[in-house]
């Protein structure tokens, strides 16, 4: 299962799938869960649908009122016990006779009732009024084809915004589980939309929790399956949520708990188990958080080879855990970079996140105007992020390692984004790297993430991920991706950090800032310590843009952090 691979081998199996991403496919059905812009269009379109539903309900209620008034008026004049539901005898009710039975009286009873109506001037008047006014009014209401009108509107909306598919629901469910698993939050807080003390006034009902629990179970993620099903059971029992039956939830929960305990007893290799058996029939008891087999306090840093610590470190960093000791973090500094001519009047605000390998974060680097212009330029061409396969780079593939949409923008002095070249010049002076010269860097890549959007730990270098014989002559002549500048274009209230799992660094997604690092060591080889990934988004919209600087255009091929004149 896709989700199962998320924490159990996807990184190893993919063989360091790089972020060498090309985007040519526009948003399409099945991609909404990865597309922030697609979700925006859906949310906008739903207002039109909701208004149509509201109007349709109003019409139905009006029709029902007209029909009820007519029937009530008729019943008030029907004197026969067989035709009057007002005086419908108890003995007839006991026989199971209904209003329809009463009105469908015998011919003799109807004749008797009709005679009495004609004998009463007021009843005769009301009889005529019902034929002249009431029945035509009801007929008029029924002739209004509101159903066809409503269906026509939904077809119109579908033309502009195709409706999501089952694939979108699956992707959204995987996103929810990915975020919950990465941040390992309390299930009640998470399902209630309380993200690290940020209440969002959103929650899901018992049926939703049940569905997510079933999906976890089918993906053999038994820990999360139990938690989500327990949450569903609490809602059904304690809060009288009737969106699903209590028995259905209880039966499935018992089944999952039984399988979990059986797998634990036979020491299954499934890592998604609790350390202790789960007690059955105690689902409503307040309990301490259960320890999972995956939970660990052993976070090994500086490991240059692929291992499970890449993923456990990544999850720990995403959730805000500090993996480095105080002696290392105490040497990190913030300062104003104003020693270069272009940076004297407007100094760079710099923070060093890691000394070796060097990772820097620049603040207030992009103005509000530039970030808006980049996002607006990218919006119309955003498509599902795709990666080149290791041995078949001409065949693009969608990967579960990255749930985002992306596009490429020309950003030189001749483009609509020429304002950003001033930012590149400031960074050129600060880093000593060649960015603006023709061929020195790639076009600007813009990526926006969808529901709990993420990017698994990876290296940005290309040559380690795609066999050189498959690369074009132009790519080979430019050299590998020597360094990365990643701009944060939006503010993300919760989640969405960039985590370097082998050096214990977490960069917060601060709007207008950028992080910088070298992808290659002093020998021109990919630096495995720069392994990094995008943490799942808990709350907010995340868009970033990447500027990759190529190796062969640089005159100085040494990664030396001292060139930045970092204060001691």
PDB file of N, CA, C and O in Angstrom, residues 117-190:
ATOM      1  N   UNK A 117     -71.048  17.427   1.588  1.00  0.00           N
ATOM      2  CA  UNK A 117     -70.303  18.623   1.156  1.00  0.00           C
ATOM      3  C   UNK A 117     -71.208  19.521   0.319  1.00  0.00           C
ATOM      4  O   UNK A 117     -71.245  20.742   0.497  1.00  0.00           O
ATOM      5  N   UNK A 118     -71.948  18.931  -0.567  1.00  0.00           N
ATOM      6  CA  UNK A 118     -72.823  19.747  -1.433  1.00  0.00           C
ATOM      7  C   UNK A 118     -73.949  20.372  -0.651  1.00  0.00           C
ATOM      8  O   UNK A 118     -74.543  21.374  -1.084  1.00  0.00           O
ATOM      9  N   UNK A 119     -74.298  19.807   0.478  1.00  0.00           N
ATOM     10  CA  UNK A 119     -75.406  20.340   1.282  1.00  0.00           C
ATOM     11  C   UNK A 119     -74.991  21.496   2.157  1.00  0.00           C
ATOM     12  O   UNK A 119     -75.833  22.170   2.748  1.00  0.00           O
ATOM     13  N   UNK A 120     -73.693  21.750   2.255  1.00  0.00           N
ATOM     14  CA  UNK A 120     -73.189  22.808   3.131  1.00  0.00           C
ATOM     15  C   UNK A 120     -72.585  23.915   2.281  1.00  0.00           C
ATOM     16  O   UNK A 120     -71.639  23.678   1.527  1.00  0.00           O
ATOM     17  N   UNK A 121     -73.113  25.134   2.359  1.00  0.00           N
ATOM     18  CA  UNK A 121     -72.629  26.193   1.476  1.00  0.00           C
ATOM     19  C   UNK A 121     -71.147  26.522   1.661  1.00  0.00           C
ATOM     20  O   UNK A 121     -70.442  26.786   0.696  1.00  0.00           O
ATOM     21  N   UNK A 122     -70.686  26.487   2.918  1.00  0.00           N
ATOM     22  CA  UNK A 122     -69.273  26.814   3.144  1.00  0.00           C
ATOM     23  C   UNK A 122     -68.349  25.715   2.610  1.00  0.00           C
ATOM     24  O   UNK A 122     -67.296  25.988   2.027  1.00  0.00           O
ATOM     25  N   UNK A 123     -68.792  24.454   2.820  1.00  0.00           N
ATOM     26  CA  UNK A 123     -67.990  23.355   2.290  1.00  0.00           C
ATOM     27  C   UNK A 123     -68.008  23.337   0.768  1.00  0.00           C
ATOM     28  O   UNK A 123     -67.009  23.008   0.125  1.00  0.00           O
ATOM     29  N   UNK A 124     -69.159  23.693   0.190  1.00  0.00           N
ATOM     30  CA  UNK A 124     -69.235  23.772  -1.274  1.00  0.00           C
ATOM     31  C   UNK A 124     -68.305  24.870  -1.798  1.00  0.00           C
ATOM     32  O   UNK A 124     -67.618  24.715  -2.821  1.00  0.00           O
ATOM     33  N   UNK A 125     -68.301  26.004  -1.080  1.00  0.00           N
ATOM     34  CA  UNK A 125     -67.409  27.105  -1.465  1.00  0.00           C
ATOM     35  C   UNK A 125     -65.943  26.641  -1.447  1.00  0.00           C
ATOM     36  O   UNK A 125     -65.170  26.893  -2.368  1.00  0.00           O
ATOM     37  N   UNK A 126     -65.570  25.938  -0.364  1.00  0.00           N
ATOM     38  CA  UNK A 126     -64.186  25.478  -0.232  1.00  0.00           C
ATOM     39  C   UNK A 126     -63.852  24.424  -1.295  1.00  0.00           C
ATOM     40  O   UNK A 126     -62.719  24.364  -1.786  1.00  0.00           O
ATOM     41  N   UNK A 127     -64.850  23.618  -1.668  1.00  0.00           N
ATOM     42  CA  UNK A 127     -64.638  22.637  -2.726  1.00  0.00           C
ATOM     43  C   UNK A 127     -64.253  23.336  -4.027  1.00  0.00           C
ATOM     44  O   UNK A 127     -63.290  22.958  -4.698  1.00  0.00           O
ATOM     45  N   UNK A 128     -65.039  24.391  -4.369  1.00  0.00           N
ATOM     46  CA  UNK A 128     -64.739  25.132  -5.587  1.00  0.00           C
ATOM     47  C   UNK A 128     -63.378  25.830  -5.496  1.00  0.00           C
ATOM     48  O   UNK A 128     -62.610  25.864  -6.460  1.00  0.00           O
ATOM     49  N   UNK A 129     -63.087  26.388  -4.292  1.00  0.00           N
ATOM     50  CA  UNK A 129     -61.802  27.083  -4.133  1.00  0.00           C
ATOM     51  C   UNK A 129     -60.614  26.140  -4.320  1.00  0.00           C
ATOM     52  O   UNK A 129     -59.603  26.499  -4.908  1.00  0.00           O
ATOM     53  N   UNK A 130     -60.779  24.927  -3.828  1.00  0.00           N
ATOM     54  CA  UNK A 130     -59.684  23.974  -3.991  1.00  0.00           C
ATOM     55  C   UNK A 130     -59.425  23.668  -5.455  1.00  0.00           C
ATOM     56  O   UNK A 130     -58.290  23.531  -5.888  1.00  0.00           O
ATOM     57  N   UNK A 131     -60.505  23.585  -6.244  1.00  0.00           N
ATOM     58  CA  UNK A 131     -60.340  23.306  -7.671  1.00  0.00           C
ATOM     59  C   UNK A 131     -59.816  24.522  -8.436  1.00  0.00           C
ATOM     60  O   UNK A 131     -59.051  24.399  -9.381  1.00  0.00           O
ATOM     61  N   UNK A 132     -60.283  25.699  -8.045  1.00  0.00           N
ATOM     62  CA  UNK A 132     -59.938  26.912  -8.792  1.00  0.00           C
ATOM     63  C   UNK A 132     -58.566  27.450  -8.392  1.00  0.00           C
ATOM     64  O   UNK A 132     -57.806  27.945  -9.230  1.00  0.00           O
ATOM     65  N   UNK A 133     -58.221  27.347  -7.110  1.00  0.00           N
ATOM     66  CA  UNK A 133     -56.974  27.962  -6.637  1.00  0.00           C
ATOM     67  C   UNK A 133     -55.943  26.941  -6.135  1.00  0.00           C
ATOM     68  O   UNK A 133     -54.784  26.961  -6.544  1.00  0.00           O
ATOM     69  N   UNK A 134     -56.340  26.093  -5.207  1.00  0.00           N
ATOM     70  CA  UNK A 134     -55.363  25.248  -4.532  1.00  0.00           C
ATOM     71  C   UNK A 134     -54.718  24.216  -5.456  1.00  0.00           C
ATOM     72  O   UNK A 134     -53.496  24.082  -5.485  1.00  0.00           O
ATOM     73  N   UNK A 135     -55.557  23.464  -6.177  1.00  0.00           N
ATOM     74  CA  UNK A 135     -54.996  22.439  -7.060  1.00  0.00           C
ATOM     75  C   UNK A 135     -54.180  23.037  -8.208  1.00  0.00           C
ATOM     76  O   UNK A 135     -53.093  22.518  -8.524  1.00  0.00           O
ATOM     77  N   UNK A 136     -54.624  24.118  -8.852  1.00  0.00           N
ATOM     78  CA  UNK A 136     -53.764  24.750  -9.870  1.00  0.00           C
ATOM     79  C   UNK A 136     -52.431  25.237  -9.287  1.00  0.00           C
ATOM     80  O   UNK A 136     -51.391  25.163  -9.958  1.00  0.00           O
ATOM     81  N   UNK A 137     -52.460  25.738  -8.043  1.00  0.00           N
ATOM     82  CA  UNK A 137     -51.211  26.190  -7.425  1.00  0.00           C
ATOM     83  C   UNK A 137     -50.258  25.015  -7.212  1.00  0.00           C
ATOM     84  O   UNK A 137     -49.049  25.114  -7.463  1.00  0.00           O
ATOM     85  N   UNK A 138     -50.814  23.878  -6.775  1.00  0.00           N
ATOM     86  CA  UNK A 138     -49.974  22.696  -6.584  1.00  0.00           C
ATOM     87  C   UNK A 138     -49.464  22.181  -7.922  1.00  0.00           C
ATOM     88  O   UNK A 138     -48.294  21.797  -8.057  1.00  0.00           O
ATOM     89  N   UNK A 139     -50.334  22.194  -8.926  1.00  0.00           N
ATOM     90  CA  UNK A 139     -49.925  21.748 -10.263  1.00  0.00           C
ATOM     91  C   UNK A 139     -48.807  22.631 -10.808  1.00  0.00           C
ATOM     92  O   UNK A 139     -47.844  22.142 -11.403  1.00  0.00           O
ATOM     93  N   UNK A 140     -48.935  23.938 -10.594  1.00  0.00           N
ATOM     94  CA  UNK A 140     -47.899  24.865 -11.050  1.00  0.00           C
ATOM     95  C   UNK A 140     -46.560  24.567 -10.391  1.00  0.00           C
ATOM     96  O   UNK A 140     -45.501  24.585 -11.034  1.00  0.00           O
ATOM     97  N   UNK A 141     -46.593  24.289  -9.088  1.00  0.00           N
ATOM     98  CA  UNK A 141     -45.363  23.971  -8.368  1.00  0.00           C
ATOM     99  C   UNK A 141     -44.709  22.712  -8.940  1.00  0.00           C
ATOM    100  O   UNK A 141     -43.495  22.654  -9.129  1.00  0.00           O
ATOM    101  N   UNK A 142     -45.534  21.703  -9.222  1.00  0.00           N
ATOM    102  CA  UNK A 142     -44.996  20.442  -9.715  1.00  0.00           C
ATOM    103  C   UNK A 142     -44.478  20.558 -11.140  1.00  0.00           C
ATOM    104  O   UNK A 142     -43.605  19.782 -11.558  1.00  0.00           O
ATOM    105  N   UNK A 143     -45.043  21.516 -11.902  1.00  0.00           N
ATOM    106  CA  UNK A 143     -44.565  21.708 -13.277  1.00  0.00           C
ATOM    107  C   UNK A 143     -43.208  22.414 -13.313  1.00  0.00           C
ATOM    108  O   UNK A 143     -42.512  22.365 -14.323  1.00  0.00           O
ATOM    109  N   UNK A 144     -42.846  23.084 -12.230  1.00  0.00           N
ATOM    110  CA  UNK A 144     -41.521  23.715 -12.158  1.00  0.00           C
ATOM    111  C   UNK A 144     -40.485  22.606 -12.011  1.00  0.00           C
ATOM    112  O   UNK A 144     -40.396  21.953 -10.974  1.00  0.00           O
ATOM    113  N   UNK A 145     -39.732  22.374 -13.056  1.00  0.00           N
ATOM    114  CA  UNK A 145     -38.802  21.243 -13.073  1.00  0.00           C
ATOM    115  C   UNK A 145     -37.529  21.614 -12.326  1.00  0.00           C
ATOM    116  O   UNK A 145     -36.475  21.831 -12.916  1.00  0.00           O
ATOM    117  N   UNK A 146     -37.634  21.703 -11.003  1.00  0.00           N
ATOM    118  CA  UNK A 146     -36.483  22.103 -10.195  1.00  0.00           C
ATOM    119  C   UNK A 146     -35.378  21.052 -10.215  1.00  0.00           C
ATOM    120  O   UNK A 146     -34.200  21.387 -10.110  1.00  0.00           O
ATOM    121  N   UNK A 147     -35.754  19.782 -10.323  1.00  0.00           N
ATOM    122  CA  UNK A 147     -34.744  18.735 -10.356  1.00  0.00           C
ATOM    123  C   UNK A 147     -33.836  18.886 -11.570  1.00  0.00           C
ATOM    124  O   UNK A 147     -32.613  18.824 -11.472  1.00  0.00           O
ATOM    125  N   UNK A 148     -34.468  19.098 -12.743  1.00  0.00           N
ATOM    126  CA  UNK A 148     -33.681  19.269 -13.963  1.00  0.00           C
ATOM    127  C   UNK A 148     -32.832  20.536 -13.891  1.00  0.00           C
ATOM    128  O   UNK A 148     -31.695  20.568 -14.344  1.00  0.00           O
ATOM    129  N   UNK A 149     -33.416  21.572 -13.292  1.00  0.00           N
ATOM    130  CA  UNK A 149     -32.673  22.837 -13.133  1.00  0.00           C
ATOM    131  C   UNK A 149     -31.430  22.635 -12.273  1.00  0.00           C
ATOM    132  O   UNK A 149     -30.338  23.122 -12.592  1.00  0.00           O
ATOM    133  N   UNK A 150     -31.593  21.892 -11.164  1.00  0.00           N
ATOM    134  CA  UNK A 150     -30.466  21.635 -10.279  1.00  0.00           C
ATOM    135  C   UNK A 150     -29.403  20.794 -10.972  1.00  0.00           C
ATOM    136  O   UNK A 150     -28.199  21.074 -10.893  1.00  0.00           O
ATOM    137  N   UNK A 151     -29.830  19.745 -11.667  1.00  0.00           N
ATOM    138  CA  UNK A 151     -28.880  18.885 -12.370  1.00  0.00           C
ATOM    139  C   UNK A 151     -28.137  19.642 -13.465  1.00  0.00           C
ATOM    140  O   UNK A 151     -26.954  19.407 -13.709  1.00  0.00           O
ATOM    141  N   UNK A 152     -28.832  20.560 -14.112  1.00  0.00           N
ATOM    142  CA  UNK A 152     -28.206  21.367 -15.152  1.00  0.00           C
ATOM    143  C   UNK A 152     -27.099  22.239 -14.563  1.00  0.00           C
ATOM    144  O   UNK A 152     -26.031  22.414 -15.157  1.00  0.00           O
ATOM    145  N   UNK A 153     -27.362  22.772 -13.364  1.00  0.00           N
ATOM    146  CA  UNK A 153     -26.346  23.609 -12.723  1.00  0.00           C
ATOM    147  C   UNK A 153     -25.117  22.777 -12.344  1.00  0.00           C
ATOM    148  O   UNK A 153     -23.982  23.210 -12.550  1.00  0.00           O
ATOM    149  N   UNK A 154     -25.334  21.577 -11.778  1.00  0.00           N
ATOM    150  CA  UNK A 154     -24.182  20.758 -11.397  1.00  0.00           C
ATOM    151  C   UNK A 154     -23.367  20.349 -12.622  1.00  0.00           C
ATOM    152  O   UNK A 154     -22.135  20.268 -12.548  1.00  0.00           O
ATOM    153  N   UNK A 155     -24.046  20.102 -13.753  1.00  0.00           N
ATOM    154  CA  UNK A 155     -23.321  19.777 -14.980  1.00  0.00           C
ATOM    155  C   UNK A 155     -22.475  20.964 -15.445  1.00  0.00           C
ATOM    156  O   UNK A 155     -21.360  20.797 -15.928  1.00  0.00           O
ATOM    157  N   UNK A 156     -23.017  22.164 -15.257  1.00  0.00           N
ATOM    158  CA  UNK A 156     -22.274  23.369 -15.615  1.00  0.00           C
ATOM    159  C   UNK A 156     -21.030  23.505 -14.746  1.00  0.00           C
ATOM    160  O   UNK A 156     -19.935  23.832 -15.230  1.00  0.00           O
ATOM    161  N   UNK A 157     -21.188  23.252 -13.447  1.00  0.00           N
ATOM    162  CA  UNK A 157     -20.038  23.337 -12.535  1.00  0.00           C
ATOM    163  C   UNK A 157     -18.991  22.297 -12.910  1.00  0.00           C
ATOM    164  O   UNK A 157     -17.788  22.573 -12.923  1.00  0.00           O
ATOM    165  N   UNK A 158     -19.445  21.082 -13.230  1.00  0.00           N
ATOM    166  CA  UNK A 158     -18.513  20.015 -13.616  1.00  0.00           C
ATOM    167  C   UNK A 158     -17.709  20.373 -14.850  1.00  0.00           C
ATOM    168  O   UNK A 158     -16.552  19.972 -14.993  1.00  0.00           O
ATOM    169  N   UNK A 159     -18.322  21.124 -15.744  1.00  0.00           N
ATOM    170  CA  UNK A 159     -17.613  21.524 -16.962  1.00  0.00           C
ATOM    171  C   UNK A 159     -16.413  22.393 -16.628  1.00  0.00           C
ATOM    172  O   UNK A 159     -15.338  22.268 -17.224  1.00  0.00           O
ATOM    173  N   UNK A 160     -16.583  23.276 -15.656  1.00  0.00           N
ATOM    174  CA  UNK A 160     -15.502  24.184 -15.267  1.00  0.00           C
ATOM    175  C   UNK A 160     -14.571  23.562 -14.234  1.00  0.00           C
ATOM    176  O   UNK A 160     -13.362  23.801 -14.259  1.00  0.00           O
ATOM    177  N   UNK A 161     -15.145  22.800 -13.324  1.00  0.00           N
ATOM    178  CA  UNK A 161     -14.359  22.176 -12.249  1.00  0.00           C
ATOM    179  C   UNK A 161     -14.774  20.711 -12.146  1.00  0.00           C
ATOM    180  O   UNK A 161     -15.781  20.401 -11.509  1.00  0.00           O
ATOM    181  N   UNK A 162     -14.018  19.803 -12.786  1.00  0.00           N
ATOM    182  CA  UNK A 162     -14.378  18.385 -12.699  1.00  0.00           C
ATOM    183  C   UNK A 162     -14.467  17.923 -11.250  1.00  0.00           C
ATOM    184  O   UNK A 162     -13.651  18.318 -10.417  1.00  0.00           O
ATOM    185  N   UNK A 163     -15.469  17.105 -10.957  1.00  0.00           N
ATOM    186  CA  UNK A 163     -15.659  16.645  -9.583  1.00  0.00           C
ATOM    187  C   UNK A 163     -14.534  15.691  -9.180  1.00  0.00           C
ATOM    188  O   UNK A 163     -13.999  14.953 -10.008  1.00  0.00           O
ATOM    189  N   UNK A 164     -14.181  15.695  -7.891  1.00  0.00           N
ATOM    190  CA  UNK A 164     -13.156  14.755  -7.402  1.00  0.00           C
ATOM    191  C   UNK A 164     -13.596  13.309  -7.596  1.00  0.00           C
ATOM    192  O   UNK A 164     -14.774  13.016  -7.763  1.00  0.00           O
ATOM    193  N   UNK A 165     -12.617  12.421  -7.536  1.00  0.00           N
ATOM    194  CA  UNK A 165     -12.872  10.999  -7.726  1.00  0.00           C
ATOM    195  C   UNK A 165     -12.521  10.235  -6.458  1.00  0.00           C
ATOM    196  O   UNK A 165     -12.029  10.800  -5.486  1.00  0.00           O
ATOM    197  N   UNK A 166     -12.747   8.927  -6.505  1.00  0.00           N
ATOM    198  CA  UNK A 166     -12.381   8.070  -5.384  1.00  0.00           C
ATOM    199  C   UNK A 166     -10.886   8.149  -5.102  1.00  0.00           C
ATOM    200  O   UNK A 166     -10.443   8.029  -3.965  1.00  0.00           O
ATOM    201  N   UNK A 167     -10.109   8.360  -6.157  1.00  0.00           N
ATOM    202  CA  UNK A 167      -8.662   8.494  -5.998  1.00  0.00           C
ATOM    203  C   UNK A 167      -8.320   9.698  -5.124  1.00  0.00           C
ATOM    204  O   UNK A 167      -7.378   9.665  -4.332  1.00  0.00           O
ATOM    205  N   UNK A 168      -9.088  10.771  -5.264  1.00  0.00           N
ATOM    206  CA  UNK A 168      -8.863  11.947  -4.425  1.00  0.00           C
ATOM    207  C   UNK A 168      -9.165  11.647  -2.964  1.00  0.00           C
ATOM    208  O   UNK A 168      -8.442  12.088  -2.071  1.00  0.00           O
ATOM    209  N   UNK A 169     -10.251  10.906  -2.733  1.00  0.00           N
ATOM    210  CA  UNK A 169     -10.589  10.533  -1.356  1.00  0.00           C
ATOM    211  C   UNK A 169      -9.484   9.669  -0.752  1.00  0.00           C
ATOM    212  O   UNK A 169      -9.108   9.822   0.413  1.00  0.00           O
ATOM    213  N   UNK A 170      -8.952   8.767  -1.558  1.00  0.00           N
ATOM    214  CA  UNK A 170      -7.866   7.909  -1.082  1.00  0.00           C
ATOM    215  C   UNK A 170      -6.630   8.746  -0.770  1.00  0.00           C
ATOM    216  O   UNK A 170      -5.994   8.568   0.278  1.00  0.00           O
ATOM    217  N   UNK A 171      -6.290   9.675  -1.680  1.00  0.00           N
ATOM    218  CA  UNK A 171      -5.131  10.527  -1.447  1.00  0.00           C
ATOM    219  C   UNK A 171      -5.296  11.412  -0.226  1.00  0.00           C
ATOM    220  O   UNK A 171      -4.345  11.628   0.537  1.00  0.00           O
ATOM    221  N   UNK A 172      -6.518  11.932  -0.029  1.00  0.00           N
ATOM    222  CA  UNK A 172      -6.777  12.776   1.144  1.00  0.00           C
ATOM    223  C   UNK A 172      -6.662  11.961   2.427  1.00  0.00           C
ATOM    224  O   UNK A 172      -6.110  12.431   3.428  1.00  0.00           O
ATOM    225  N   UNK A 173      -7.161  10.729   2.396  1.00  0.00           N
ATOM    226  CA  UNK A 173      -7.072   9.863   3.571  1.00  0.00           C
ATOM    227  C   UNK A 173      -5.616   9.554   3.891  1.00  0.00           C
ATOM    228  O   UNK A 173      -5.202   9.588   5.062  1.00  0.00           O
ATOM    229  N   UNK A 174      -4.838   9.266   2.878  1.00  0.00           N
ATOM    230  CA  UNK A 174      -3.415   9.015   3.091  1.00  0.00           C
ATOM    231  C   UNK A 174      -2.722  10.248   3.658  1.00  0.00           C
ATOM    232  O   UNK A 174      -1.832  10.134   4.514  1.00  0.00           O
ATOM    233  N   UNK A 175      -3.138  11.433   3.190  1.00  0.00           N
ATOM    234  CA  UNK A 175      -2.558  12.662   3.709  1.00  0.00           C
ATOM    235  C   UNK A 175      -2.867  12.849   5.191  1.00  0.00           C
ATOM    236  O   UNK A 175      -1.987  13.222   5.983  1.00  0.00           O
ATOM    237  N   UNK A 176      -4.120  12.592   5.573  1.00  0.00           N
ATOM    238  CA  UNK A 176      -4.514  12.693   6.979  1.00  0.00           C
ATOM    239  C   UNK A 176      -3.681  11.740   7.834  1.00  0.00           C
ATOM    240  O   UNK A 176      -3.143  12.111   8.891  1.00  0.00           O
ATOM    241  N   UNK A 177      -3.551  10.509   7.372  1.00  0.00           N
ATOM    242  CA  UNK A 177      -2.790   9.519   8.127  1.00  0.00           C
ATOM    243  C   UNK A 177      -1.306   9.865   8.165  1.00  0.00           C
ATOM    244  O   UNK A 177      -0.632   9.651   9.182  1.00  0.00           O
ATOM    245  N   UNK A 178      -0.791  10.391   7.065  1.00  0.00           N
ATOM    246  CA  UNK A 178       0.624  10.770   7.023  1.00  0.00           C
ATOM    247  C   UNK A 178       0.925  11.854   8.041  1.00  0.00           C
ATOM    248  O   UNK A 178       1.908  11.789   8.790  1.00  0.00           O
ATOM    249  N   UNK A 179       0.057  12.872   8.084  1.00  0.00           N
ATOM    250  CA  UNK A 179       0.270  13.967   9.039  1.00  0.00           C
ATOM    251  C   UNK A 179       0.139  13.460  10.474  1.00  0.00           C
ATOM    252  O   UNK A 179       0.955  13.781  11.336  1.00  0.00           O
ATOM    253  N   UNK A 180      -0.886  12.638  10.723  1.00  0.00           N
ATOM    254  CA  UNK A 180      -1.093  12.116  12.072  1.00  0.00           C
ATOM    255  C   UNK A 180       0.094  11.264  12.497  1.00  0.00           C
ATOM    256  O   UNK A 180       0.574  11.353  13.641  1.00  0.00           O
ATOM    257  N   UNK A 181       0.601  10.442  11.588  1.00  0.00           N
ATOM    258  CA  UNK A 181       1.700   9.548  11.925  1.00  0.00           C
ATOM    259  C   UNK A 181       2.996  10.317  12.138  1.00  0.00           C
ATOM    260  O   UNK A 181       3.753  10.034  13.063  1.00  0.00           O
ATOM    261  N   UNK A 182       3.258  11.303  11.293  1.00  0.00           N
ATOM    262  CA  UNK A 182       4.507  12.065  11.405  1.00  0.00           C
ATOM    263  C   UNK A 182       4.555  12.842  12.709  1.00  0.00           C
ATOM    264  O   UNK A 182       5.570  12.828  13.419  1.00  0.00           O
ATOM    265  N   UNK A 183       3.466  13.531  13.035  1.00  0.00           N
ATOM    266  CA  UNK A 183       3.462  14.381  14.227  1.00  0.00           C
ATOM    267  C   UNK A 183       3.037  13.620  15.482  1.00  0.00           C
ATOM    268  O   UNK A 183       3.180  14.136  16.589  1.00  0.00           O
ATOM    269  N   UNK A 184       2.528  12.394  15.296  1.00  0.00           N
ATOM    270  CA  UNK A 184       2.166  11.518  16.414  1.00  0.00           C
ATOM    271  C   UNK A 184       1.350  12.255  17.468  1.00  0.00           C
ATOM    272  O   UNK A 184       1.618  12.169  18.676  1.00  0.00           O
ATOM    273  N   UNK A 185       0.331  12.991  17.001  1.00  0.00           N
ATOM    274  CA  UNK A 185      -0.500  13.769  17.903  1.00  0.00           C
ATOM    275  C   UNK A 185      -1.557  12.907  18.578  1.00  0.00           C
ATOM    276  O   UNK A 185      -1.905  11.822  18.089  1.00  0.00           O
ATOM    277  N   UNK A 186      -2.065  13.407  19.695  1.00  0.00           N
ATOM    278  CA  UNK A 186      -3.196  12.775  20.351  1.00  0.00           C
ATOM    279  C   UNK A 186      -4.365  12.700  19.377  1.00  0.00           C
ATOM    280  O   UNK A 186      -4.716  13.694  18.742  1.00  0.00           O
ATOM    281  N   UNK A 187      -4.970  11.528  19.252  1.00  0.00           N
ATOM    282  CA  UNK A 187      -6.008  11.315  18.246  1.00  0.00           C
ATOM    283  C   UNK A 187      -7.211  12.226  18.462  1.00  0.00           C
ATOM    284  O   UNK A 187      -7.790  12.743  17.499  1.00  0.00           O
ATOM    285  N   UNK A 188      -7.584  12.474  19.711  1.00  0.00           N
ATOM    286  CA  UNK A 188      -8.744  13.323  19.966  1.00  0.00           C
ATOM    287  C   UNK A 188      -8.470  14.765  19.543  1.00  0.00           C
ATOM    288  O   UNK A 188      -9.347  15.438  18.994  1.00  0.00           O
ATOM    289  N   UNK A 189      -7.259  15.260  19.821  1.00  0.00           N
ATOM    290  CA  UNK A 189      -6.890  16.607  19.386  1.00  0.00           C
ATOM    291  C   UNK A 189      -6.862  16.688  17.860  1.00  0.00           C
ATOM    292  O   UNK A 189      -7.405  17.622  17.256  1.00  0.00           O
ATOM    293  N   UNK A 190      -6.213  15.703  17.243  1.00  0.00           N
ATOM    294  CA  UNK A 190      -6.051  15.738  15.798  1.00  0.00           C
ATOM    295  C   UNK A 190      -7.400  15.678  15.082  1.00  0.00           C
ATOM    296  O   UNK A 190      -7.676  16.472  14.178  1.00  0.00           O
TER     297      UNK A 190
END
